Amino acid sequence: MLLRWVAALGRRTDGLHKGTRMPQNTLKDITRTDLAALVKVSLALAETLDIHRVMQIAVEGAVEVLDLDSAAIYLCDGDHIILGATTPALPADFPQQYRRARVADHPHLVRANAAAQPLFVPDVRQVELSSAEQGVMTARGIRSVLFAPLVSQGNTVGTLILGTSGRTYEYTADDVALSRALSALIAVSVVNARLFEEAQRAAAELICAYDSTLEGWSFALEMRDADTLGHTERSALLAVEMAASLGVPHRDLPQVRRGALLHDIGKMVIPDAILHKPGPLTDEEWVVMREHPKYAKDLLSRIEFLSRAVDIPYYHHERWDGTGYPEGLAGEDIPLSARVFSVIDVYDALTSDRPYRRAWTRTEALAYIREQAGVQFDPAVVEAFLTRMDDTRSS
Ligand code: C2E
Ligand code: SIN
Ligand code: SIN
Ligand code: FE
């Protein structure tokens, strides 16, 4: 990679930027020591995809490689530029208006970027500066300055600005070659970091969109059973809290929530005649009803976003003693999130009116949960559940 940049440098013979003093540079101007320094910066840049870290490493690396006093990076943002990083750090009284500025107020930077060539001002006192430029140079104590456009694949993404303070400085051919190599390196890293940020933002937005869809499904499922409106949301909240307190890793909690919201999605395929039957189910009807976790798995495992949320929908009717369905798993073979959810689900079912029976009282339902510890339910989950229910009562 580095060799490709270096080769590209060698091909450029147009090192002289109109109207400025800029020595020619060729491949031979980059020494072995320079190469080693560039590789070091390159490795440091490769360590992170955080745009702010990338820019900070870049300015610090640039000052070190070129043995100068200060460096800054501005990123292009339409017709504005944004100050991304500086070294040394900006003085405390650095005017806020210079952090994001109109590009037109920085004519030297504009010229460098337009030509896609470094532009060198040996002594800022000897040239005409705009008031914004004057302000920044004064605030940062800059004497000589080099503007190196950050160009990646033909796009100027920003500008690296190198400077001395309290001394003028004539840039050598070597410095120019180095600043070109550095700005090429930095431009690639900045672009990568930006792409990564965008990809992350897009992924977050996609997750948000999926989650809204899923909340909609969950609501639609509840509508089919008007008595239970609002219960699914409450059960999902409780499931996430209890799963967290019983040791489900933090990163898995969104899956717990999604699984809980969709726990009975498999009931979509259960005919109303069975689902809403006002009495006990026949053996044949039970066969159909017991299929609902399998339908859920078939459905969810096809959806990449939900495939890891399948544990609760698939295993919430397993029993601790191994007599549940669909797999007949026992004890800790049942995923923890499903062991947690089954207690919440049964409590909720018992305390709700069902077509086949009236709601039980809170006391009756809690007594049933307690009695089923170690039979239907994980005793540790029952204990956590009962403690929570005590807390809710007394609060
Ligand atoms: P559901 O009504 O949401 O009930 C979920 C779970 O809560 C049940 O899973 C069961 O473990 C517990 N549960 C609910 N009601 C009672 C009850 O009256 N007594 C006891 N001891 N436990 C109860 P299960 O048994 O696997 O049932 C799954 C689903 O099958 C139920 O979901 C419901 O939709 C349906 N179902 C169950 N029994 C009947 C019934 O007698 N008639 C009708 N029409 N549907 C039934
Ligand atoms: C400028 O204002 O154009 C550059 C000054 C700097 O930040 O080094
Ligand atoms: C609910 O009561 O919120 C739904 C639970 C279920 O249908 O199993
Ligand atoms: Fe169920």
Tab-separated table of C-alpha atoms and ligand atoms in Angstrom:
chain	number	residue	atom	x	y	z
A	1	MET	CA	0.000	0.000	0.000
A	2	LEU	CA	2.656	2.460	1.041
A	3	LEU	CA	4.766	1.602	-1.972
A	4	ARG	CA	1.867	2.468	-4.221
A	5	TRP	CA	1.633	5.922	-2.701
A	6	VAL	CA	5.327	6.418	-3.029
A	7	ALA	CA	5.177	5.394	-6.686
A	8	ALA	CA	2.353	7.873	-7.216
A	9	LEU	CA	4.505	10.593	-5.726
A	10	GLY	CA	7.283	9.790	-8.118
A	11	ARG	CA	5.011	10.235	-11.115
A	12	ARG	CA	3.991	13.730	-10.102
A	13	THR	CA	6.218	16.351	-11.621
A	14	ASP	CA	3.888	19.273	-10.967
A	15	GLY	CA	5.063	20.024	-7.474
A	16	LEU	CA	5.089	23.742	-8.096
A	17	HIS	CA	1.842	25.338	-7.152
A	18	LYS	CA	1.221	28.553	-9.081
A	19	GLY	CA	2.025	31.702	-7.219
A	20	THR	CA	3.796	29.985	-4.368
A	21	ARG	CA	7.300	28.872	-3.706
A	22	MET	CA	7.193	25.113	-3.701
A	23	PRO	CA	10.258	23.024	-4.411
A	24	GLN	CA	10.007	20.130	-6.875
A	25	ASN	CA	9.877	16.716	-5.400
A	26	THR	CA	10.608	13.287	-6.757
A	27	LEU	CA	10.627	9.771	-5.409
A	28	LYS	CA	14.280	9.974	-4.400
A	29	ASP	CA	13.397	12.757	-1.958
A	30	ILE	CA	11.817	10.270	0.389
A	31	THR	CA	14.563	8.763	2.505
A	32	ARG	CA	14.561	5.497	4.395
A	33	THR	CA	14.098	7.375	7.664
A	34	ASP	CA	11.108	9.178	6.178
A	35	LEU	CA	9.641	5.877	5.047
A	36	ALA	CA	10.016	4.421	8.512
A	37	ALA	CA	8.260	7.469	9.985
A	38	LEU	CA	5.458	7.198	7.417
A	39	VAL	CA	4.973	3.522	8.143
A	40	LYS	CA	4.721	4.346	11.837
A	41	VAL	CA	1.991	6.925	11.229
A	42	SER	CA	0.272	4.573	8.826
A	43	LEU	CA	0.190	1.804	11.438
A	44	ALA	CA	-1.119	4.187	14.079
A	45	LEU	CA	-3.860	5.372	11.724
A	46	ALA	CA	-4.841	1.780	11.000
A	47	GLU	CA	-5.509	1.170	14.688
A	48	THR	CA	-8.817	2.967	14.823
A	49	LEU	CA	-11.917	3.769	12.801
A	50	ASP	CA	-12.981	6.551	15.112
A	51	ILE	CA	-12.803	9.706	12.988
A	52	HIS	CA	-11.693	11.931	15.864
A	53	ARG	CA	-8.917	9.549	16.873
A	54	VAL	CA	-7.832	9.253	13.235
A	55	MET	CA	-7.517	13.026	12.917
A	56	GLN	CA	-5.678	13.384	16.215
A	57	ILE	CA	-3.191	10.657	15.313
A	58	ALA	CA	-2.775	12.308	11.914
A	59	VAL	CA	-1.897	15.775	13.209
A	60	GLU	CA	0.447	14.410	15.867
A	61	GLY	CA	2.107	12.091	13.336
A	62	ALA	CA	2.507	14.933	10.831
A	63	VAL	CA	4.241	17.213	13.326
A	64	GLU	CA	6.559	14.402	14.339
A	65	VAL	CA	7.400	13.259	10.818
A	66	LEU	CA	8.084	16.769	9.521
A	67	ASP	CA	9.534	18.117	12.753
A	68	LEU	CA	7.234	21.146	12.765
A	69	ASP	CA	5.437	23.003	15.544
A	70	SER	CA	1.753	22.654	14.823
A	71	ALA	CA	-0.758	20.863	12.656
A	72	ALA	CA	-4.489	21.037	12.093
A	73	ILE	CA	-7.062	19.211	10.000
A	74	TYR	CA	-10.131	20.828	8.534
A	75	LEU	CA	-12.813	18.591	7.094
A	76	CYS	CA	-14.930	19.767	4.180
A	77	ASP	CA	-18.631	19.974	4.861
A	78	GLY	CA	-20.319	21.450	1.787
A	79	ASP	CA	-19.369	25.117	1.678
A	80	HIS	CA	-18.078	24.983	5.234
A	81	ILE	CA	-14.949	23.622	6.831
A	82	ILE	CA	-14.861	22.050	10.279
A	83	LEU	CA	-11.794	22.074	12.462
A	84	GLY	CA	-11.320	18.365	13.235
A	85	ALA	CA	-8.102	18.161	15.237
A	86	THR	CA	-5.102	20.272	16.157
A	87	THR	CA	-1.793	19.850	17.841
A	88	PRO	CA	-0.912	21.425	20.129
A	89	ALA	CA	-4.411	21.623	21.582
A	90	LEU	CA	-6.283	24.840	20.874
A	91	PRO	CA	-5.876	27.620	23.453
A	92	ALA	CA	-8.803	27.860	25.850
A	93	ASP	CA	-9.824	31.228	24.400
A	94	PHE	CA	-9.798	29.959	20.775
A	95	PRO	CA	-12.804	31.683	19.161
A	96	GLN	CA	-15.751	29.347	18.611
A	97	GLN	CA	-16.480	30.881	15.197
A	98	TYR	CA	-13.236	29.429	13.787
A	99	ARG	CA	-14.204	25.823	14.544
A	100	ARG	CA	-16.793	25.771	11.805
A	101	ALA	CA	-16.271	28.371	9.140
A	102	ARG	CA	-17.297	29.242	5.623
A	103	VAL	CA	-14.714	27.834	3.266
A	104	ALA	CA	-14.805	31.125	1.315
A	105	ASP	CA	-13.359	32.889	4.373
A	106	HIS	CA	-10.171	30.821	4.025
A	107	PRO	CA	-8.820	31.711	0.559
A	108	HIS	CA	-5.439	29.992	0.951
A	109	LEU	CA	-7.117	26.741	1.887
A	110	VAL	CA	-9.496	27.168	-1.051
A	111	ARG	CA	-6.591	27.640	-3.450
A	112	ALA	CA	-4.756	24.572	-2.208
A	113	ASN	CA	-7.886	22.426	-2.380
A	114	ALA	CA	-8.893	23.732	-5.817
A	115	ALA	CA	-5.465	22.891	-7.238
A	116	ALA	CA	-5.261	19.620	-5.257
A	117	GLN	CA	-1.672	20.684	-4.565
A	118	PRO	CA	0.167	21.684	-1.404
A	119	LEU	CA	0.407	25.426	-0.933
A	120	PHE	CA	3.165	27.001	1.066
A	121	VAL	CA	3.292	30.382	2.813
A	122	PRO	CA	6.806	30.907	4.265
A	123	ASP	CA	5.778	33.824	6.480
A	124	VAL	CA	2.182	34.726	7.111
A	125	ARG	CA	3.224	38.312	7.954
A	126	GLN	CA	4.364	38.810	4.362
A	127	VAL	CA	1.114	37.875	2.609
A	128	GLU	CA	-2.413	39.167	2.577
A	129	LEU	CA	-4.686	37.092	4.798
A	130	SER	CA	-8.437	37.205	5.143
A	131	SER	CA	-9.615	38.283	8.575
A	132	ALA	CA	-10.611	34.702	9.416
A	133	GLU	CA	-7.169	33.431	8.396
A	134	GLN	CA	-5.538	36.229	10.330
A	135	GLY	CA	-7.631	35.324	13.365
A	136	VAL	CA	-6.707	31.636	13.270
A	137	MET	CA	-3.006	32.268	12.619
A	138	THR	CA	-2.851	34.705	15.515
A	139	ALA	CA	-4.792	32.475	17.900
A	140	ARG	CA	-2.516	29.543	17.044
A	141	GLY	CA	0.685	31.595	16.812
A	142	ILE	CA	1.516	30.375	13.303
A	143	ARG	CA	4.386	31.885	11.281
A	144	SER	CA	4.963	29.661	8.220
A	145	VAL	CA	2.222	27.414	6.958
A	146	LEU	CA	1.689	24.594	4.465
A	147	PHE	CA	-1.783	23.675	3.239
A	148	ALA	CA	-1.915	20.047	2.055
A	149	PRO	CA	-5.267	18.995	0.547
A	150	LEU	CA	-6.567	15.611	1.685
A	151	VAL	CA	-7.534	13.956	-1.571
A	152	SER	CA	-8.894	10.441	-1.837
A	153	GLN	CA	-9.966	9.015	-5.164
A	154	GLY	CA	-10.280	12.449	-6.658
A	155	ASN	CA	-12.362	13.877	-3.799
A	156	THR	CA	-10.987	16.540	-1.516
A	157	VAL	CA	-12.228	15.565	1.933
A	158	GLY	CA	-10.323	18.169	3.894
A	159	THR	CA	-7.021	19.935	4.391
A	160	LEU	CA	-3.995	19.182	6.526
A	161	ILE	CA	-2.388	22.395	7.698
A	162	LEU	CA	1.189	22.309	8.951
A	163	GLY	CA	2.876	25.210	10.605
A	164	THR	CA	5.753	26.654	12.549
A	165	SER	CA	5.444	29.165	15.314
A	166	GLY	CA	7.927	31.892	16.133
A	167	ARG	CA	10.153	30.970	13.162
A	168	THR	CA	9.882	31.053	9.400
A	169	TYR	CA	10.647	27.887	7.546
A	170	GLU	CA	11.562	26.984	3.974
A	171	TYR	CA	10.044	23.651	3.066
A	172	THR	CA	12.510	21.340	1.332
A	173	ALA	CA	11.708	18.978	-1.524
A	174	ASP	CA	11.845	16.239	1.081
A	175	ASP	CA	9.203	17.994	3.220
A	176	VAL	CA	6.928	18.385	0.226
A	177	ALA	CA	7.242	14.737	-0.731
A	178	LEU	CA	6.553	13.764	2.854
A	179	SER	CA	3.561	16.058	3.240
A	180	ARG	CA	2.094	14.607	0.044
A	181	ALA	CA	2.604	11.051	1.257
A	182	LEU	CA	1.186	11.934	4.663
A	183	SER	CA	-1.881	13.652	3.265
A	184	ALA	CA	-2.556	10.688	0.981
A	185	LEU	CA	-2.365	8.347	3.975
A	186	ILE	CA	-4.532	10.587	6.112
A	187	ALA	CA	-7.135	11.112	3.385
A	188	VAL	CA	-7.635	7.356	3.023
A	189	SER	CA	-7.974	6.925	6.799
A	190	VAL	CA	-10.429	9.805	7.097
A	191	VAL	CA	-12.555	8.410	4.278
A	192	ASN	CA	-12.527	4.928	5.809
A	193	ALA	CA	-13.523	6.266	9.206
A	194	ARG	CA	-16.344	8.289	7.649
A	195	LEU	CA	-17.606	5.287	5.692
A	196	PHE	CA	-17.501	3.224	8.837
A	197	GLU	CA	-19.481	5.855	10.771
A	198	GLU	CA	-22.056	6.027	8.001
A	199	ALA	CA	-22.360	2.257	7.887
A	200	GLN	CA	-22.867	2.189	11.634
A	201	ARG	CA	-25.500	4.899	11.477
A	202	ALA	CA	-27.267	3.118	8.624
A	203	ALA	CA	-27.228	-0.133	10.590
A	204	ALA	CA	-28.651	1.616	13.657
A	205	GLU	CA	-31.411	3.158	11.547
A	206	LEU	CA	-32.206	-0.204	10.023
A	207	ILE	CA	-32.452	-1.773	13.476
A	208	CYS	CA	-34.802	1.018	14.520
A	209	ALA	CA	-36.966	0.436	11.460
A	210	TYR	CA	-37.064	-3.307	12.107
A	211	ASP	CA	-37.925	-2.790	15.756
A	212	SER	CA	-40.865	-0.548	14.858
A	213	THR	CA	-42.135	-3.179	12.461
A	214	LEU	CA	-41.797	-5.755	15.174
A	215	GLU	CA	-43.681	-3.640	17.734
A	216	GLY	CA	-46.421	-3.380	15.120
A	217	TRP	CA	-46.591	-7.153	14.730
A	218	SER	CA	-46.680	-7.593	18.471
A	219	PHE	CA	-49.571	-5.154	18.726
A	220	ALA	CA	-51.414	-6.914	15.874
A	221	LEU	CA	-51.000	-10.242	17.662
A	222	GLU	CA	-52.507	-8.811	20.832
A	223	MET	CA	-55.435	-7.357	18.888
A	224	ARG	CA	-56.472	-10.859	18.105
A	225	ASP	CA	-57.005	-11.349	21.820
A	226	ALA	CA	-58.502	-8.017	22.916
A	227	ASP	CA	-58.508	-8.991	26.626
A	228	THR	CA	-54.725	-8.909	26.798
A	229	LEU	CA	-53.954	-5.491	25.277
A	230	GLY	CA	-50.812	-3.976	26.811
A	231	HIS	CA	-49.751	-7.202	28.499
A	232	THR	CA	-47.153	-8.128	25.912
A	233	GLU	CA	-45.297	-4.837	26.317
A	234	ARG	CA	-45.352	-5.189	30.105
A	235	SER	CA	-44.196	-8.811	29.928
A	236	ALA	CA	-41.373	-7.854	27.593
A	237	LEU	CA	-40.135	-5.127	29.966
A	238	LEU	CA	-40.236	-7.508	32.908
A	239	ALA	CA	-38.497	-10.239	30.892
A	240	VAL	CA	-35.601	-7.916	30.002
A	241	GLU	CA	-35.202	-6.746	33.623
A	242	MET	CA	-35.293	-10.241	35.042
A	243	ALA	CA	-33.036	-11.673	32.336
A	244	ALA	CA	-30.496	-8.937	33.092
A	245	SER	CA	-30.611	-9.581	36.826
A	246	LEU	CA	-30.260	-13.341	36.321
A	247	GLY	CA	-27.148	-12.978	34.175
A	248	VAL	CA	-28.201	-12.785	30.527
A	249	PRO	CA	-25.387	-10.734	28.927
A	250	HIS	CA	-26.227	-7.111	28.261
A	251	ARG	CA	-25.668	-7.429	24.509
A	252	ASP	CA	-28.349	-10.166	24.317
A	253	LEU	CA	-31.080	-8.108	25.990
A	254	PRO	CA	-32.447	-6.594	22.754
A	255	GLN	CA	-33.009	-10.168	21.543
A	256	VAL	CA	-34.823	-10.974	24.790
A	257	ARG	CA	-37.126	-8.017	24.228
A	258	ARG	CA	-37.823	-8.968	20.612
A	259	GLY	CA	-38.358	-12.608	21.540
A	260	ALA	CA	-40.750	-11.659	24.338
A	261	LEU	CA	-42.751	-9.314	22.095
A	262	LEU	CA	-43.112	-12.087	19.536
A	263	HIS	CA	-43.350	-15.044	21.924
A	264	ASP	CA	-46.733	-16.200	20.617
A	265	ILE	CA	-46.264	-15.195	16.978
A	266	GLY	CA	-46.731	-18.882	16.160
A	267	LYS	CA	-50.365	-18.541	17.280
A	268	MET	CA	-50.935	-16.642	14.038
A	269	VAL	CA	-51.444	-19.969	12.332
A	270	ILE	CA	-53.735	-21.422	15.024
A	271	PRO	CA	-57.347	-21.306	13.756
A	272	ASP	CA	-59.712	-19.022	15.687
A	273	ALA	CA	-61.924	-22.026	16.397
A	274	ILE	CA	-59.153	-23.428	18.576
A	275	LEU	CA	-57.590	-20.193	19.875
A	276	HIS	CA	-60.934	-18.722	20.949
A	277	LYS	CA	-62.611	-21.969	21.995
A	278	PRO	CA	-64.563	-21.248	25.181
A	279	GLY	CA	-63.757	-24.649	26.684
A	280	PRO	CA	-61.031	-27.251	27.068
A	281	LEU	CA	-59.165	-28.423	23.953
A	282	THR	CA	-59.575	-31.913	22.500
A	283	ASP	CA	-56.506	-34.076	21.948
A	284	GLU	CA	-56.486	-33.153	18.233
A	285	GLU	CA	-56.784	-29.459	19.066
A	286	TRP	CA	-53.894	-29.776	21.547
A	287	VAL	CA	-51.731	-31.259	18.808
A	288	VAL	CA	-52.362	-28.130	16.734
A	289	MET	CA	-51.911	-25.744	19.676
A	290	ARG	CA	-48.589	-27.318	20.649
A	291	GLU	CA	-47.251	-26.548	17.206
A	292	HIS	CA	-47.194	-22.784	17.897
A	293	PRO	CA	-43.548	-22.638	19.052
A	294	LYS	CA	-42.472	-24.526	15.911
A	295	TYR	CA	-44.302	-22.095	13.651
A	296	ALA	CA	-42.576	-19.268	15.473
A	297	LYS	CA	-39.187	-20.825	14.853
A	298	ASP	CA	-39.915	-21.461	11.152
A	299	LEU	CA	-40.964	-17.881	10.725
A	300	LEU	CA	-38.285	-16.114	12.744
A	301	SER	CA	-35.328	-18.169	11.594
A	302	ARG	CA	-35.948	-16.950	8.052
A	303	ILE	CA	-35.505	-13.345	9.149
A	304	GLU	CA	-31.850	-12.595	9.723
A	305	PHE	CA	-32.666	-9.736	12.114
A	306	LEU	CA	-34.818	-11.984	14.317
A	307	SER	CA	-33.050	-15.319	14.061
A	308	ARG	CA	-31.246	-14.779	17.359
A	309	ALA	CA	-34.487	-13.772	19.096
A	310	VAL	CA	-35.949	-17.224	18.602
A	311	ASP	CA	-35.237	-18.748	22.036
A	312	ILE	CA	-38.264	-17.321	23.831
A	313	PRO	CA	-40.788	-18.011	21.043
A	314	TYR	CA	-39.445	-21.538	20.600
A	315	TYR	CA	-38.751	-22.657	24.189
A	316	HIS	CA	-41.283	-20.764	26.341
A	317	HIS	CA	-43.425	-23.890	26.853
A	318	GLU	CA	-40.556	-26.120	27.954
A	319	ARG	CA	-40.824	-27.231	31.578
A	320	TRP	CA	-38.051	-27.583	34.169
A	321	ASP	CA	-39.019	-31.255	34.717
A	322	GLY	CA	-38.668	-32.013	31.005
A	323	THR	CA	-42.360	-32.628	30.271
A	324	GLY	CA	-42.902	-29.482	28.197
A	325	TYR	CA	-42.875	-28.913	24.453
A	326	PRO	CA	-41.660	-28.674	21.685
A	327	GLU	CA	-38.304	-30.336	22.560
A	328	GLY	CA	-38.937	-31.723	26.055
A	329	LEU	CA	-35.734	-30.077	27.316
A	330	ALA	CA	-35.149	-30.134	31.089
A	331	GLY	CA	-33.406	-27.882	33.630
A	332	GLU	CA	-30.594	-25.687	32.409
A	333	ASP	CA	-30.761	-27.192	28.916
A	334	ILE	CA	-33.625	-24.753	28.446
A	335	PRO	CA	-32.180	-21.364	27.456
A	336	LEU	CA	-32.220	-18.970	30.427
A	337	SER	CA	-34.259	-16.313	28.635
A	338	ALA	CA	-37.008	-18.886	27.968
A	339	ARG	CA	-36.951	-20.127	31.584
A	340	VAL	CA	-37.411	-16.520	32.687
A	341	PHE	CA	-40.138	-15.813	30.196
A	342	SER	CA	-42.211	-18.913	30.936
A	343	VAL	CA	-42.809	-17.749	34.527
A	344	ILE	CA	-43.838	-14.297	33.327
A	345	ASP	CA	-46.072	-15.769	30.600
A	346	VAL	CA	-47.905	-18.197	32.867
A	347	TYR	CA	-48.446	-15.572	35.556
A	348	ASP	CA	-49.812	-13.232	32.940
A	349	ALA	CA	-52.030	-15.934	31.413
A	350	LEU	CA	-53.426	-16.986	34.804
A	351	THR	CA	-54.274	-13.442	35.865
A	352	SER	CA	-56.023	-12.684	32.546
A	353	ASP	CA	-59.449	-13.749	31.364
A	354	ARG	CA	-59.158	-16.459	28.725
A	355	PRO	CA	-61.950	-17.750	26.474
A	356	TYR	CA	-61.680	-21.007	28.408
A	357	ARG	CA	-61.708	-19.594	31.990
A	358	ARG	CA	-61.924	-16.449	34.131
A	359	ALA	CA	-58.793	-14.732	35.469
A	360	TRP	CA	-57.288	-16.051	38.682
A	361	THR	CA	-56.553	-13.636	41.534
A	362	ARG	CA	-53.018	-12.404	42.080
A	363	THR	CA	-52.734	-14.519	45.245
A	364	GLU	CA	-53.888	-17.674	43.468
A	365	ALA	CA	-51.515	-17.114	40.580
A	366	LEU	CA	-48.527	-16.406	42.860
A	367	ALA	CA	-49.315	-19.536	44.888
A	368	TYR	CA	-49.339	-21.571	41.663
A	369	ILE	CA	-45.967	-20.132	40.532
A	370	ARG	CA	-44.447	-20.915	43.961
A	371	GLU	CA	-45.849	-24.458	43.915
A	372	GLN	CA	-44.406	-25.097	40.434
A	373	ALA	CA	-40.828	-24.118	41.373
A	374	GLY	CA	-38.627	-27.063	40.427
A	375	VAL	CA	-41.541	-28.737	38.596
A	376	GLN	CA	-42.654	-26.488	35.746
A	377	PHE	CA	-40.219	-23.629	36.469
A	378	ASP	CA	-36.572	-22.964	37.275
A	379	PRO	CA	-36.555	-22.447	41.095
A	380	ALA	CA	-34.027	-19.595	40.813
A	381	VAL	CA	-36.287	-17.747	38.357
A	382	VAL	CA	-39.341	-18.308	40.588
A	383	GLU	CA	-37.463	-16.864	43.549
A	384	ALA	CA	-36.450	-13.777	41.563
A	385	PHE	CA	-39.997	-13.394	40.257
A	386	LEU	CA	-41.631	-13.661	43.692
A	387	THR	CA	-39.152	-11.200	45.186
A	388	ARG	CA	-40.008	-8.744	42.439
A	389	MET	CA	-43.734	-9.236	42.967
A	390	ASP	CA	-43.296	-8.569	46.703
A	391	ASP	CA	-41.405	-5.385	45.853
A	392	THR	CA	-44.088	-4.212	43.461
A	393	ARG	CA	-46.771	-4.802	46.067
A	394	SER	CA	-45.012	-2.904	48.847
A	395	SER	CA	-43.988	-0.016	46.597
B	1	C2E	P1	-52.091	-19.048	27.209
B	1	C2E	O1	-53.527	-18.949	27.525
B	1	C2E	O2	-51.394	-17.770	26.949
B	1	C2E	O3	-51.364	-19.789	28.383
B	1	C2E	C1	-49.980	-19.846	28.506
B	1	C2E	C2	-49.569	-20.845	29.541
B	1	C2E	O4	-50.049	-20.449	30.827
B	1	C2E	C3	-50.149	-22.231	29.329
B	1	C2E	O5	-49.411	-22.984	28.425
B	1	C2E	C4	-50.061	-22.796	30.750
B	1	C2E	O6	-48.740	-23.176	31.042
B	1	C2E	C5	-50.398	-21.585	31.602
B	1	C2E	N1	-51.845	-21.562	31.858
B	1	C2E	C6	-52.760	-20.800	31.227
B	1	C2E	N2	-53.985	-21.047	31.747
B	1	C2E	C7	-53.819	-21.944	32.698
B	1	C2E	C8	-54.703	-22.610	33.622
B	1	C2E	O7	-55.928	-22.365	33.629
B	1	C2E	N3	-54.177	-23.512	34.501
B	1	C2E	C9	-52.860	-23.774	34.520
B	1	C2E	N4	-52.385	-24.685	35.392
B	1	C2E	N5	-51.961	-23.185	33.645
B	1	C2E	C10	-52.463	-22.290	32.768
B	1	C2E	P2	-50.111	-24.242	27.698
B	1	C2E	O8	-50.885	-25.016	28.689
B	1	C2E	O9	-49.056	-24.946	26.957
B	1	C2E	O10	-51.117	-23.564	26.724
B	1	C2E	C11	-50.684	-22.875	25.548
B	1	C2E	C12	-51.847	-22.139	24.948
B	1	C2E	O11	-52.880	-23.082	24.587
B	1	C2E	C13	-52.549	-21.161	25.878
B	1	C2E	O12	-51.856	-19.959	25.935
B	1	C2E	C14	-53.913	-21.060	25.234
B	1	C2E	O13	-53.855	-20.193	24.111
B	1	C2E	C15	-54.124	-22.455	24.744
B	1	C2E	N6	-54.932	-23.217	25.745
B	1	C2E	C16	-54.483	-23.878	26.830
B	1	C2E	N7	-55.480	-24.475	27.471
B	1	C2E	C17	-56.608	-24.164	26.785
B	1	C2E	C18	-58.020	-24.495	26.957
B	1	C2E	O14	-58.409	-25.202	27.894
B	1	C2E	N8	-58.884	-23.999	26.025
B	1	C2E	C19	-58.478	-23.214	24.995
B	1	C2E	N9	-59.374	-22.732	24.120
B	1	C2E	N10	-57.150	-22.886	24.788
B	1	C2E	C20	-56.269	-23.387	25.686
B	2	SIN	C1	-6.556	28.627	8.153
B	2	SIN	O1	-7.183	29.341	8.907
B	2	SIN	O2	-6.817	28.597	6.939
B	2	SIN	C2	-5.500	27.670	8.652
B	2	SIN	C3	-4.882	28.046	9.952
B	2	SIN	C4	-4.644	26.854	10.861
B	2	SIN	O3	-5.597	26.339	11.497
B	2	SIN	O4	-3.520	26.357	10.936
B	3	SIN	C1	-50.836	-11.797	27.144
B	3	SIN	O1	-51.658	-12.198	27.987
B	3	SIN	O2	-50.294	-10.687	27.197
B	3	SIN	C2	-50.451	-12.666	26.014
B	3	SIN	C3	-49.866	-13.896	26.558
B	3	SIN	C4	-50.194	-15.081	25.705
B	3	SIN	O3	-51.036	-14.948	24.793
B	3	SIN	O4	-49.658	-16.151	25.966
B	4	FE	FE	-47.238	-19.661	23.962
